[in-house]
Short mmCIF file of C-alpha atoms and ligand atoms in Angstrom, two decimals:
data_model
loop_
_atom_site.label_atom_id
_atom_site.label_comp_id
_atom_site.label_asym_id
_atom_site.label_seq_id
_atom_site.Cartn_x
_atom_site.Cartn_y
_atom_site.Cartn_z
CA MET C 863 14.05 -31.10 20.32
CA SER C 864 10.22 -30.72 19.53
CA TRP C 865 10.15 -28.40 15.81
CA THR C 866 6.51 -26.72 15.34
CA ARG C 867 4.93 -25.18 12.51
CA ARG C 868 2.67 -23.52 11.93
CA ARG C 869 0.96 -23.97 8.44
CA VAL C 870 1.23 -21.48 5.78
CA GLU C 871 -1.47 -21.44 2.82
CA PRO C 872 0.75 -21.00 -1.07
CA PHE C 873 0.45 -18.18 -2.83
CA HIS C 874 -1.43 -20.02 -6.24
CA ALA C 875 0.52 -16.46 -8.22
CA VAL C 876 3.76 -18.15 -6.94
CA ALA C 877 2.74 -21.04 -8.59
CA ILE C 878 1.73 -20.06 -11.52
CA ASN C 879 4.80 -17.34 -12.21
CA ARG C 880 6.66 -19.95 -11.40
CA LEU C 881 5.53 -22.12 -14.14
CA ALA C 882 5.41 -19.23 -16.89
CA HIS C 883 8.75 -18.77 -16.33
CA ALA C 884 10.00 -22.30 -16.71
CA ARG C 885 8.41 -22.12 -20.05
CA ALA C 886 10.34 -18.59 -20.82
CA ARG C 887 13.31 -20.90 -19.43
CA ARG C 888 11.80 -23.46 -22.58
CA GLY C 889 12.17 -20.80 -25.12
CA LEU C 890 7.87 -20.15 -25.49
CA ASP C 891 6.77 -17.08 -24.88
CA VAL C 892 4.41 -15.68 -21.36
CA ILE C 893 2.12 -13.04 -21.71
CA HIS C 894 2.37 -12.08 -17.99
CA MET C 895 -0.80 -11.42 -16.72
CA GLU C 896 -0.87 -13.84 -12.81
CA VAL C 897 1.26 -11.41 -11.20
CA GLY C 898 -0.04 -8.06 -9.56
CA GLN C 899 2.45 -5.54 -10.82
CA PRO C 900 2.84 -3.22 -13.54
CA SER C 901 4.90 -3.79 -16.42
CA ALA C 902 6.41 -0.59 -16.18
CA GLY C 903 9.35 0.23 -14.26
CA ALA C 904 10.00 2.80 -11.84
CA PRO C 905 9.77 6.63 -13.84
CA ARG C 906 12.26 8.02 -15.08
CA ALA C 907 12.92 10.55 -12.47
CA ALA C 908 13.59 8.29 -9.16
CA LEU C 909 15.81 6.88 -12.16
CA GLU C 910 17.55 9.72 -12.42
CA ALA C 911 17.79 9.73 -8.18
CA ALA C 912 18.91 6.55 -7.74
CA ALA C 913 21.16 6.59 -10.15
CA ARG C 914 23.33 10.55 -8.71
CA ALA C 915 22.39 8.64 -5.16
CA LEU C 916 24.63 5.13 -6.61
CA HIS C 917 27.16 7.73 -6.98
CA GLU C 918 26.89 10.30 -4.11
CA ASP C 919 25.55 8.66 -1.01
CA ARG C 920 26.67 5.90 0.89
CA LEU C 921 23.39 4.51 1.41
CA GLY C 922 23.43 2.63 4.41
CA TYR C 923 21.38 2.87 7.12
CA TRP C 924 18.83 5.84 6.91
CA GLU C 925 15.19 7.05 6.90
CA SER C 926 14.65 10.28 4.89
CA GLY C 927 13.39 13.14 6.33
CA ALA C 928 12.51 15.08 3.21
CA LEU C 929 10.34 11.38 2.12
CA LYS C 930 8.28 11.76 5.02
CA GLU C 931 7.74 15.61 4.23
CA ARG C 932 7.16 14.69 0.77
CA ILE C 933 4.66 12.23 1.62
CA SER C 934 3.23 15.06 4.34
CA ARG C 935 2.51 16.83 1.36
CA HIS C 936 0.91 14.23 -0.65
CA TYR C 937 -1.89 13.50 1.63
CA HIS C 938 -2.98 17.49 1.15
CA ASP C 939 -2.16 17.47 -2.50
CA TRP C 940 -4.39 14.42 -2.83
CA TYR C 941 -6.81 14.92 0.13
CA GLY C 942 -6.64 18.16 1.40
CA VAL C 943 -5.84 16.22 5.10
CA ALA C 944 -3.06 17.89 6.71
CA VAL C 945 -0.86 14.63 8.26
CA ASP C 946 2.11 15.28 11.01
CA PRO C 947 4.97 13.69 9.00
CA GLN C 948 6.42 12.52 12.48
CA ARG C 949 3.56 10.07 11.90
CA ILE C 950 4.76 8.31 9.04
CA VAL C 951 6.54 5.23 8.78
CA LEU C 952 8.40 4.75 6.23
CA THR C 953 8.00 -0.15 5.81
CA PRO C 954 9.46 -2.29 2.83
CA GLY C 955 6.42 -2.23 0.54
CA ALA C 956 3.32 -1.91 2.40
CA SER C 957 3.55 -5.60 3.03
CA GLY C 958 6.05 -4.05 5.75
CA ALA C 959 3.19 -2.18 6.92
CA LEU C 960 1.15 -4.84 7.19
CA LEU C 961 3.23 -7.08 9.83
CA LEU C 962 3.76 -4.04 11.73
CA ALA C 963 0.34 -2.65 11.87
CA PHE C 964 -0.58 -5.67 13.02
CA THR C 965 2.38 -6.57 14.54
CA VAL C 966 1.84 -3.18 17.24
CA LEU C 967 -1.80 -2.68 17.21
CA LEU C 968 -2.47 -6.48 18.10
CA GLU C 969 -2.63 -9.18 20.06
CA ALA C 970 -1.99 -12.92 19.35
CA GLY C 971 -5.46 -14.42 19.99
CA ASP C 972 -6.31 -11.63 18.73
CA ARG C 973 -9.77 -11.28 16.14
CA VAL C 974 -10.00 -9.01 13.15
CA ALA C 975 -12.24 -8.77 10.52
CA LEU C 976 -11.81 -8.72 6.69
CA GLY C 977 -13.39 -9.30 3.57
CA ARG C 978 -13.44 -12.16 1.20
CA PRO C 979 -13.14 -12.66 -1.90
CA GLY C 980 -9.38 -10.07 -0.14
CA TYR C 981 -5.76 -9.99 -0.82
CA PRO C 982 -4.56 -12.76 0.83
CA ALA C 983 -1.34 -12.03 2.58
CA TYR C 984 -3.82 -10.20 5.74
CA ARG C 985 -4.66 -13.54 6.60
CA ASN C 986 -1.65 -15.63 6.45
CA VAL C 987 0.80 -12.98 8.28
CA LEU C 988 -3.09 -12.38 11.25
CA ARG C 989 -2.40 -16.01 10.93
CA ALA C 990 1.83 -16.03 11.83
CA LEU C 991 1.90 -13.87 14.79
CA GLY C 992 -0.99 -16.24 16.48
CA MET C 993 -3.92 -13.67 15.35
CA GLU C 994 -7.38 -14.71 14.12
CA PRO C 995 -9.28 -14.63 9.93
CA VAL C 996 -12.78 -13.22 10.57
CA GLU C 997 -13.50 -13.70 6.91
CA ILE C 998 -16.53 -11.94 6.12
CA PRO C 999 -17.61 -13.32 2.88
CA CYS C 1000 -18.52 -11.04 -0.16
CA GLY C 1001 -20.33 -10.98 -3.17
CA PRO C 1002 -22.12 -9.06 -5.85
CA GLU C 1003 -24.36 -7.95 -3.66
CA THR C 1004 -21.79 -5.15 -1.84
CA ARG C 1005 -19.49 -4.56 -4.26
CA PHE C 1006 -17.59 -7.89 -2.54
CA GLN C 1007 -16.55 -5.33 0.21
CA PRO C 1008 -17.95 -5.29 3.38
CA THR C 1009 -20.31 -2.63 4.71
CA ALA C 1010 -20.80 -1.50 8.53
CA ALA C 1011 -23.82 -3.70 9.02
CA MET C 1012 -21.58 -7.04 8.83
CA ILE C 1013 -18.75 -4.76 10.79
CA GLU C 1014 -22.11 -4.12 13.16
CA ARG C 1015 -23.47 -8.11 13.48
CA LEU C 1016 -19.92 -9.42 14.30
CA ASP C 1017 -20.08 -11.11 18.14
CA PRO C 1018 -18.11 -10.83 20.23
CA ALA C 1019 -16.61 -7.79 18.18
CA PRO C 1020 -13.66 -7.88 16.87
CA ALA C 1021 -10.42 -6.38 17.51
CA ALA C 1022 -9.46 -5.06 14.50
CA LEU C 1023 -10.65 -4.58 10.97
CA ILE C 1024 -8.43 -4.55 7.39
CA VAL C 1025 -10.60 -2.60 4.40
CA ALA C 1026 -9.32 -2.07 0.67
CA SER C 1027 -10.40 0.64 -1.49
CA PRO C 1028 -9.57 -0.85 -4.77
CA ALA C 1029 -9.50 -3.94 -3.46
CA ASN C 1030 -6.99 -6.50 -4.57
CA PRO C 1031 -8.55 -8.43 -6.48
CA THR C 1032 -12.31 -6.96 -7.35
CA GLY C 1033 -11.07 -3.43 -7.83
CA THR C 1034 -14.10 -2.57 -6.86
CA MET C 1035 -14.48 1.02 -3.78
CA LEU C 1036 -16.05 1.98 -1.14
CA ASP C 1037 -17.07 5.58 -1.27
CA ARG C 1038 -17.18 7.80 0.56
CA VAL C 1039 -20.73 7.08 2.36
CA GLU C 1040 -19.57 3.63 2.71
CA LEU C 1041 -16.69 4.41 3.69
CA GLY C 1042 -17.78 6.60 5.74
CA GLU C 1043 -20.08 4.07 8.06
CA LEU C 1044 -16.85 2.06 8.61
CA VAL C 1045 -15.38 4.07 10.03
CA GLY C 1046 -18.19 5.30 12.66
CA ALA C 1047 -18.48 1.05 12.82
CA CYS C 1048 -15.15 0.60 13.62
CA ARG C 1049 -15.11 4.00 16.38
CA GLU C 1050 -18.53 3.09 17.60
CA ARG C 1051 -17.61 -0.35 18.86
CA SER C 1052 -13.92 0.14 19.69
CA ILE C 1053 -12.17 -1.56 16.45
CA ALA C 1054 -8.88 -0.73 15.78
CA LEU C 1055 -9.04 0.02 11.58
CA VAL C 1056 -6.66 -0.32 8.74
CA SER C 1057 -6.80 0.91 5.78
CA ASP C 1058 -4.33 -0.90 2.85
CA GLU C 1059 -5.60 2.09 -0.22
CA ILE C 1060 -2.25 0.57 -2.54
CA TYR C 1061 -4.66 1.13 -5.30
CA HIS C 1062 -4.94 4.65 -4.56
CA GLY C 1063 -4.37 6.49 -8.08
CA ILE C 1064 -5.77 3.76 -9.72
CA THR C 1065 -9.11 4.80 -11.23
CA TYR C 1066 -10.87 4.56 -13.46
CA GLY C 1067 -14.24 7.33 -12.62
CA SER C 1068 -14.51 9.07 -9.03
CA ARG C 1069 -10.85 9.38 -7.14
CA ALA C 1070 -10.57 7.39 -3.58
CA VAL C 1071 -11.03 8.28 -0.71
CA SER C 1072 -9.53 8.24 2.17
CA ALA C 1073 -9.58 7.25 5.01
CA LEU C 1074 -7.93 10.02 7.04
CA GLU C 1075 -9.95 12.06 4.81
CA LEU C 1076 -13.88 10.62 7.11
CA ASP C 1077 -11.27 10.42 10.82
CA ALA C 1078 -7.78 12.19 10.94
CA ALA C 1079 -6.94 10.77 13.39
CA ALA C 1080 -7.78 7.30 14.39
CA PRO C 1081 -7.66 5.30 11.03
CA VAL C 1082 -4.21 2.77 10.31
CA VAL C 1083 -3.91 3.58 6.83
CA ILE C 1084 -1.44 2.22 5.16
CA ASN C 1085 0.35 2.49 1.43
CA SER C 1086 3.47 1.50 -1.29
CA PHE C 1087 5.90 2.70 -3.97
CA SER C 1088 4.53 -1.18 -5.45
CA LYS C 1089 2.04 0.21 -7.48
CA TYR C 1090 0.63 3.55 -9.07
CA TRP C 1091 4.29 4.19 -8.82
CA CYS C 1092 5.76 1.43 -11.04
CA MET C 1093 8.08 0.32 -8.42
CA THR C 1094 7.41 -3.55 -6.60
CA GLY C 1095 11.20 -4.63 -6.48
CA TRP C 1096 11.87 -1.44 -4.69
CA ARG C 1097 10.01 -2.46 -1.62
CA LEU C 1098 8.85 0.49 -0.14
CA GLY C 1099 5.70 1.97 1.21
CA TRP C 1100 4.52 3.39 4.52
CA LEU C 1101 1.90 3.68 6.98
CA VAL C 1102 0.84 7.13 8.46
CA ALA C 1103 0.22 5.96 12.19
CA PRO C 1104 -2.65 7.27 15.57
CA GLU C 1105 -0.62 10.02 17.12
CA ALA C 1106 -0.54 7.91 20.07
CA LEU C 1107 0.43 4.63 18.67
CA VAL C 1108 4.08 6.31 16.46
CA GLU C 1109 6.84 6.12 19.08
CA ALA C 1110 6.12 1.84 19.40
CA MET C 1111 5.14 1.80 15.21
CA ASN C 1112 8.88 3.12 14.70
CA SER C 1113 10.73 1.15 18.01
CA TYR C 1114 8.94 -2.40 16.29
CA SER C 1115 10.08 -0.93 12.64
CA GLY C 1116 14.07 0.14 13.72
CA ASN C 1117 13.77 -3.47 15.33
CA ILE C 1118 12.50 -5.28 12.02
CA PHE C 1119 13.70 -3.55 9.85
CA LEU C 1120 16.38 -0.75 11.17
CA THR C 1121 15.86 1.25 8.15
CA PRO C 1122 14.07 1.04 4.64
CA PRO C 1123 16.42 0.75 1.92
CA ALA C 1124 17.74 4.02 1.59
CA LEU C 1125 18.21 3.85 -2.76
CA SER C 1126 14.67 3.62 -3.00
CA GLN C 1127 13.78 5.96 -0.70
CA HIS C 1128 16.63 8.85 -2.31
CA ALA C 1129 14.36 7.52 -5.93
CA ALA C 1130 10.54 7.84 -3.90
CA LEU C 1131 11.39 11.61 -3.58
CA ALA C 1132 12.00 11.81 -7.29
CA ALA C 1133 8.78 10.21 -8.36
CA LEU C 1134 6.99 11.68 -6.10
CA ASP C 1135 6.27 14.78 -8.88
CA ALA C 1136 6.10 12.34 -11.99
CA ASP C 1137 2.10 12.12 -12.47
CA ALA C 1138 2.77 13.94 -15.74
CA GLU C 1139 5.04 10.64 -16.59
CA LEU C 1140 3.01 8.15 -14.57
CA ALA C 1141 -0.62 9.34 -16.39
CA GLY C 1142 0.09 7.96 -19.33
CA HIS C 1143 0.32 4.41 -17.54
CA LEU C 1144 -3.37 4.92 -16.85
CA VAL C 1145 -4.43 5.53 -19.73
CA THR C 1146 -2.80 2.19 -20.96
CA TYR C 1147 -4.53 0.56 -17.88
CA ALA C 1148 -8.40 1.64 -18.95
CA ALA C 1149 -8.34 0.87 -22.35
CA ASN C 1150 -6.29 -2.07 -21.79
CA ARG C 1151 -10.07 -3.12 -19.14
CA ARG C 1152 -12.38 -2.08 -21.89
CA VAL C 1153 -10.97 -4.01 -23.43
CA VAL C 1154 -10.25 -7.28 -20.98
CA MET C 1155 -14.50 -6.61 -19.92
CA GLU C 1156 -15.52 -6.43 -23.49
CA ALA C 1157 -12.99 -9.85 -24.80
CA LEU C 1158 -14.28 -11.24 -20.83
CA ARG C 1159 -18.15 -10.89 -21.84
CA GLY C 1160 -18.32 -11.88 -25.96
CA PHE C 1161 -16.53 -14.60 -24.00
CA GLY C 1162 -20.05 -15.80 -22.21
CA ILE C 1163 -18.18 -15.06 -19.08
CA THR C 1164 -21.01 -12.50 -17.22
CA GLU C 1165 -20.49 -12.06 -14.03
CA LEU C 1166 -17.41 -10.16 -13.67
CA ALA C 1167 -16.45 -7.28 -10.34
CA PRO C 1168 -16.87 -4.04 -11.18
CA ALA C 1169 -13.42 -2.80 -11.19
CA ASP C 1170 -12.95 1.18 -10.35
CA GLY C 1171 -9.91 0.96 -10.00
CA ALA C 1172 -6.48 -1.61 -9.32
CA PHE C 1173 -5.69 -3.05 -12.16
CA TYR C 1174 -7.42 -6.80 -12.36
CA ALA C 1175 -10.75 -8.05 -13.23
CA TYR C 1176 -11.95 -10.61 -11.20
CA ALA C 1177 -14.42 -12.94 -13.66
CA ASP C 1178 -16.34 -16.74 -12.77
CA VAL C 1179 -15.84 -18.79 -15.42
CA GLY C 1180 -17.74 -21.70 -12.72
CA HIS C 1181 -19.58 -22.52 -15.54
CA LEU C 1182 -16.18 -24.27 -16.94
CA THR C 1183 -14.37 -25.01 -14.31
CA ALA C 1184 -14.86 -26.67 -10.53
CA ASP C 1185 -11.26 -25.80 -10.34
CA SER C 1186 -9.84 -22.76 -11.25
CA LEU C 1187 -6.13 -23.51 -10.88
CA GLU C 1188 -6.09 -26.53 -13.31
CA PHE C 1189 -8.13 -23.87 -16.10
CA CYS C 1190 -4.95 -21.40 -15.49
CA ARG C 1191 -2.04 -23.89 -15.78
CA GLN C 1192 -3.79 -26.05 -18.20
CA LEU C 1193 -4.01 -22.19 -20.36
CA LEU C 1194 -0.75 -21.02 -19.68
CA GLY C 1195 0.36 -24.63 -21.23
CA ASP C 1196 -1.36 -24.41 -24.58
CA THR C 1197 -1.44 -20.82 -25.28
CA GLY C 1198 1.68 -18.86 -22.55
CA VAL C 1199 -0.95 -16.50 -21.76
CA ALA C 1200 -0.40 -16.08 -17.52
CA PHE C 1201 -4.41 -15.82 -15.42
CA ASN C 1202 -4.48 -16.25 -11.60
CA THR C 1203 -6.50 -18.16 -9.58
CA GLY C 1204 -9.42 -17.48 -6.94
CA LEU C 1205 -8.13 -19.91 -4.20
CA ASP C 1206 -5.69 -17.24 -3.52
CA PHE C 1207 -8.52 -14.42 -2.55
CA ASP C 1208 -11.22 -16.90 -2.01
CA PRO C 1209 -10.94 -20.07 -0.21
CA VAL C 1210 -14.01 -21.10 -0.03
CA ALA C 1211 -15.28 -20.15 -3.80
CA GLY C 1212 -12.25 -19.59 -5.68
CA GLY C 1213 -12.55 -21.92 -7.27
CA ARG C 1214 -14.55 -20.79 -10.16
CA THR C 1215 -12.94 -17.87 -10.26
CA ILE C 1216 -9.83 -16.64 -11.95
CA ARG C 1217 -7.98 -13.16 -11.74
CA ILE C 1218 -6.55 -11.52 -14.21
CA SER C 1219 -3.99 -8.08 -14.43
CA PHE C 1220 -3.57 -5.44 -16.58
CA ALA C 1221 -1.20 -4.14 -15.74
CA VAL C 1222 0.75 -5.15 -19.15
CA SER C 1223 0.77 -3.12 -23.04
CA GLN C 1224 -2.49 -2.63 -25.19
CA GLN C 1225 -0.99 -5.30 -27.53
CA GLU C 1226 -0.41 -7.85 -24.86
CA THR C 1227 -3.98 -7.06 -23.97
CA ALA C 1228 -5.38 -7.87 -26.91
CA GLU C 1229 -3.23 -11.04 -27.66
CA ALA C 1230 -3.78 -12.74 -24.51
CA MET C 1231 -7.39 -12.32 -25.18
CA ARG C 1232 -7.07 -13.13 -29.12
CA ARG C 1233 -5.61 -16.65 -27.19
CA PHE C 1234 -7.53 -16.39 -24.89
CA GLY C 1235 -10.63 -16.42 -27.32
CA ASP C 1236 -9.28 -19.45 -29.43
CA TRP C 1237 -8.98 -21.56 -26.24
CA LEU C 1238 -12.15 -21.86 -24.97
CA GLN C 1239 -13.36 -21.77 -28.02
CA ALA C 1240 -10.72 -25.09 -28.95
CA ARG C 1241 -11.76 -26.83 -25.51
C1 LIG E 1569 -4.06 -5.07 -1.79
C2 LIG E 1569 -2.77 -4.90 -1.47
N1 LIG E 1569 -1.85 -4.96 -0.20
C3 LIG E 1569 -0.02 -4.87 0.24
C4 LIG E 1569 -0.04 -5.60 -1.48
C5 LIG E 1569 1.50 -5.44 -0.81
O1 LIG E 1569 2.15 -4.84 -1.80
P1 LIG E 1569 4.28 -4.34 -1.93
O2 LIG E 1569 4.72 -5.06 -0.31
O3 LIG E 1569 4.18 -4.73 -2.31
O4 LIG E 1569 3.51 -2.49 -1.42
C6 LIG E 1569 -0.74 -5.51 -2.27
C7 LIG E 1569 0.22 -6.32 -3.13
O5 LIG E 1569 -0.42 -6.47 -4.53
C8 LIG E 1569 -1.88 -5.76 -2.44
O6 LIG E 1569 -2.08 -6.10 -3.60
#
């Protein structure tokens, strides 16, 4: 028997997270800013709905029609667009939605364009499916986002383009004009557009624009309850499929996942009405963002991606290290502050960058920055 193995790239955030937990088990304290998750849990109303469902529902294989209808209303309320609930496919997180979108839209061997730095699972899942990620280096001149001109220059045209606005790790956003130009460039060259909108709702200036506002029919839009709704471990997300792909999406989804988690669907329906509580987290993120950015500048770390949204600071520390993974390991070992290396997001230049997730409390943020500053001075 012969075994073939596709190489899967490691997720360094997970390795640093393991080190951080090992440190905690030794009785040492840790400030977790290495993983991209809100430290707050699901909204109260979601927990109450889940508690009720535990008693009243048998929690079998199930897809909530009410949740699809409520998500459809969410598009009306947030973006003013009409989305037929039938086009909404519920998935285990945005991760499940990405897998589903790639599987239905693309074939093995297809080339898929994406910006670098970017969320590592895009390229790793594409590779696992036998597809070819085409990374487009994106720097500060384009706010770390791909532009329509970059897509027009790709020869041959890729089968698909993935964009995220706000993005991970930079938090930068595409405005209505930029996203509109990308939508146009994709339409022009028959490139499928996958818009990952998982950080919508977490912005610090103007609100994020959905690809569906610019083209209500063609883009595949992905979202999740993980970030704005603080429900990472509930593993629930969705995608909005173009009409012609709905049946295929549902067929594949049934085969790969059967159904999304039942308990989470009950909770998510209630979470969609919890904006008043969630607004409190946005105030915390905004305060933390200010503290982190000011502190970093004060430490002489001035090359910072403009975090228009999400809850990350992406910083160039190339003047301090050429090995940001080791830098993060040492910082964790010496101070208990866990940051992530940029290598997850940019395998080429990420050795000189770090990502700091500030979706923690204001006290933790202030303490982490104090320790980081002292540590840098003592180096
Ligand atoms: C840009 C982006 N997309 C997708 C995901 C996957 O999220 P989930 O599967 O928890 O919904 C993440 C998680 O960090 C992310 O940052």
